[in-house]
PDB file of C-alpha atoms in Angstrom:
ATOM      1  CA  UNK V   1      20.914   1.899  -5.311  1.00 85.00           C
ATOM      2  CA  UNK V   2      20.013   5.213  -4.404  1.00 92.00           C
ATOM      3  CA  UNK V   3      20.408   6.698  -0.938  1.00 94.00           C
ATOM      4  CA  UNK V   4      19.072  10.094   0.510  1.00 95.00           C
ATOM      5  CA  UNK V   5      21.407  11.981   2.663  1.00 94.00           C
ATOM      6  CA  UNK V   6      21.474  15.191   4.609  1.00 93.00           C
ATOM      7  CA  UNK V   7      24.328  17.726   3.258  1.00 92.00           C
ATOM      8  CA  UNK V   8      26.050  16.750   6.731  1.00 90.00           C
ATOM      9  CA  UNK V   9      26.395  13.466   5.876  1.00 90.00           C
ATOM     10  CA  UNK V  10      27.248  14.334   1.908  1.00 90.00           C
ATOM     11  CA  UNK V  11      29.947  16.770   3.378  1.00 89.00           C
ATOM     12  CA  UNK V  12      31.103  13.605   5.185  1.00 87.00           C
ATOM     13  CA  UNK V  13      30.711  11.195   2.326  1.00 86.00           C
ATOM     14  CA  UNK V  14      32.501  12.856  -0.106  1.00 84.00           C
ATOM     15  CA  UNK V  15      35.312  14.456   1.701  1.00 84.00           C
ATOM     16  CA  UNK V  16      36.114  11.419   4.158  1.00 81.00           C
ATOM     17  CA  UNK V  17      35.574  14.071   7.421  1.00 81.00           C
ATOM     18  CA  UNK V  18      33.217  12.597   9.945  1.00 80.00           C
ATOM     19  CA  UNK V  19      33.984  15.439  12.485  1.00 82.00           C
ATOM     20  CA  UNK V  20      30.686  17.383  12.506  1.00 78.00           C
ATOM     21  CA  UNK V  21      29.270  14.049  13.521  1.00 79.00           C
ATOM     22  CA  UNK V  22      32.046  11.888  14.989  1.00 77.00           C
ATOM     23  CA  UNK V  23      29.902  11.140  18.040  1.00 82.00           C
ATOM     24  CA  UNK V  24      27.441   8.917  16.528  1.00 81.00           C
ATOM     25  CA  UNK V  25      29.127   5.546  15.682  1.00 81.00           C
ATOM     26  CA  UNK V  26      26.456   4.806  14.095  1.00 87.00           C
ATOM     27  CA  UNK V  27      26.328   7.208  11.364  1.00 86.00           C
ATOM     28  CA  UNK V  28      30.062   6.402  10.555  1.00 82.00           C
ATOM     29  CA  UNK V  29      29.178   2.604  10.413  1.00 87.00           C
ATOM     30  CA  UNK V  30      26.656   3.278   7.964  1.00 87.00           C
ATOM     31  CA  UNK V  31      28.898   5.457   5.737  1.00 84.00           C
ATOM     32  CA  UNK V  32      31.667   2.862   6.156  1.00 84.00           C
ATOM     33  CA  UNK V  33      29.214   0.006   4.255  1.00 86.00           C
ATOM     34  CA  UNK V  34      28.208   2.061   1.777  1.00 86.00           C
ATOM     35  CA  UNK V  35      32.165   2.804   0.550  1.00 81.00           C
ATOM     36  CA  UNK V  36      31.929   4.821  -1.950  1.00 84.00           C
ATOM     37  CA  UNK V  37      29.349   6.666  -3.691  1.00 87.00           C
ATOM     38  CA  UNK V  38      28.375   9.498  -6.437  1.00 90.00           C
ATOM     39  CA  UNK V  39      26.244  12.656  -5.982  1.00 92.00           C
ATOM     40  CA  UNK V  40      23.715  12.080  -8.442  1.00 93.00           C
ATOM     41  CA  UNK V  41      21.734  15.334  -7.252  1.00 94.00           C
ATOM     42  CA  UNK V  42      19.765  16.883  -4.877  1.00 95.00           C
ATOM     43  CA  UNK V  43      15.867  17.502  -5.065  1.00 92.00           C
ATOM     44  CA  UNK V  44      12.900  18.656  -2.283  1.00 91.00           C
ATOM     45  CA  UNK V  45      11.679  15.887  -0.128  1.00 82.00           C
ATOM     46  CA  UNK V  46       9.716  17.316   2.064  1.00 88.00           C
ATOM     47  CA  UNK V  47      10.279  15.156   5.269  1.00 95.00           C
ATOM     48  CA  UNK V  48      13.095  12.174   4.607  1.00 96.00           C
ATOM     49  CA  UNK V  49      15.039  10.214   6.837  1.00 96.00           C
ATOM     50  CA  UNK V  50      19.108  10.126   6.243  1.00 94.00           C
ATOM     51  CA  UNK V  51      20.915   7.084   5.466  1.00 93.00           C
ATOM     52  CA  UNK V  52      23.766   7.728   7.031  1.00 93.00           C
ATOM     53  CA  UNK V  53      23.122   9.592  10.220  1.00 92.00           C
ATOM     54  CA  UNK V  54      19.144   8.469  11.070  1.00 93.00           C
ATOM     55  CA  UNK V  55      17.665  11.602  11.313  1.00 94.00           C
ATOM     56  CA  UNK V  56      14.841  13.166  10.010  1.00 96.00           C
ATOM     57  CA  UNK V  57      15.247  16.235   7.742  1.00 95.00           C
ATOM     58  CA  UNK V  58      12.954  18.556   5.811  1.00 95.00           C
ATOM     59  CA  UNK V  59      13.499  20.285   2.821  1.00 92.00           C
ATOM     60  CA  UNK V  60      16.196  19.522   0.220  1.00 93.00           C
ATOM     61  CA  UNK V  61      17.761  15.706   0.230  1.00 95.00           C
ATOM     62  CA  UNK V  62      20.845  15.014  -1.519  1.00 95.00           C
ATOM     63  CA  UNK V  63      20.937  11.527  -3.498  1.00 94.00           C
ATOM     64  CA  UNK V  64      24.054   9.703  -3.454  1.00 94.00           C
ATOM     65  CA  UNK V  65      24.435   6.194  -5.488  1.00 92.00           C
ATOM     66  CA  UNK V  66      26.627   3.483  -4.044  1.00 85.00           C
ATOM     67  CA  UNK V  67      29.288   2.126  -6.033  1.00 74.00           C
TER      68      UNK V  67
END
C-alpha cells in the first residue's frame, strides 16, 4: 500500500532519526507500524495530508510503500 509522506517524515523513515520530530509520539507510532518501507517516488500533490506526522503539506509528496 502506498503512503504519502512529507520529506520530514521520509528523512525519518529511511534513516531511523526521529529527532526533527521527536515531540510528537504520534508521528513515531505511526512510523513504528508501518516498519519498513521503499521510496517509490515523489510527485506534486497539491495539498496532502502525511501519514506519518498528520500534517497538511503542499507541494511535492513523497510515496513510500510498506513492506
Amino acid at each position: 500500500m502506498d503512503h504519502l509522506v512529507c520529506t520530514i517524515c521520509l528523512d525519518g523513515l529511511v534513516n531511523d532519526d526521529w529527532t526533527a520530530i521527536e515531540e510528537n509520539h504520534s508521528a513515531i507510532s505511526t512510523a513504528e507500524a508501518l516498519g519498513m518501507v521503499t521510496h517509490t517516488g515523489s510527485e506534486n500533490h497539491g495539498v496532502y495530508r502525511c501519514t506519518v506526522c498528520g500534517d497538511d503539506h503542499y507541494g511535492r509528496a513523497e510515496i513510500v510503500t510498506a513492506a
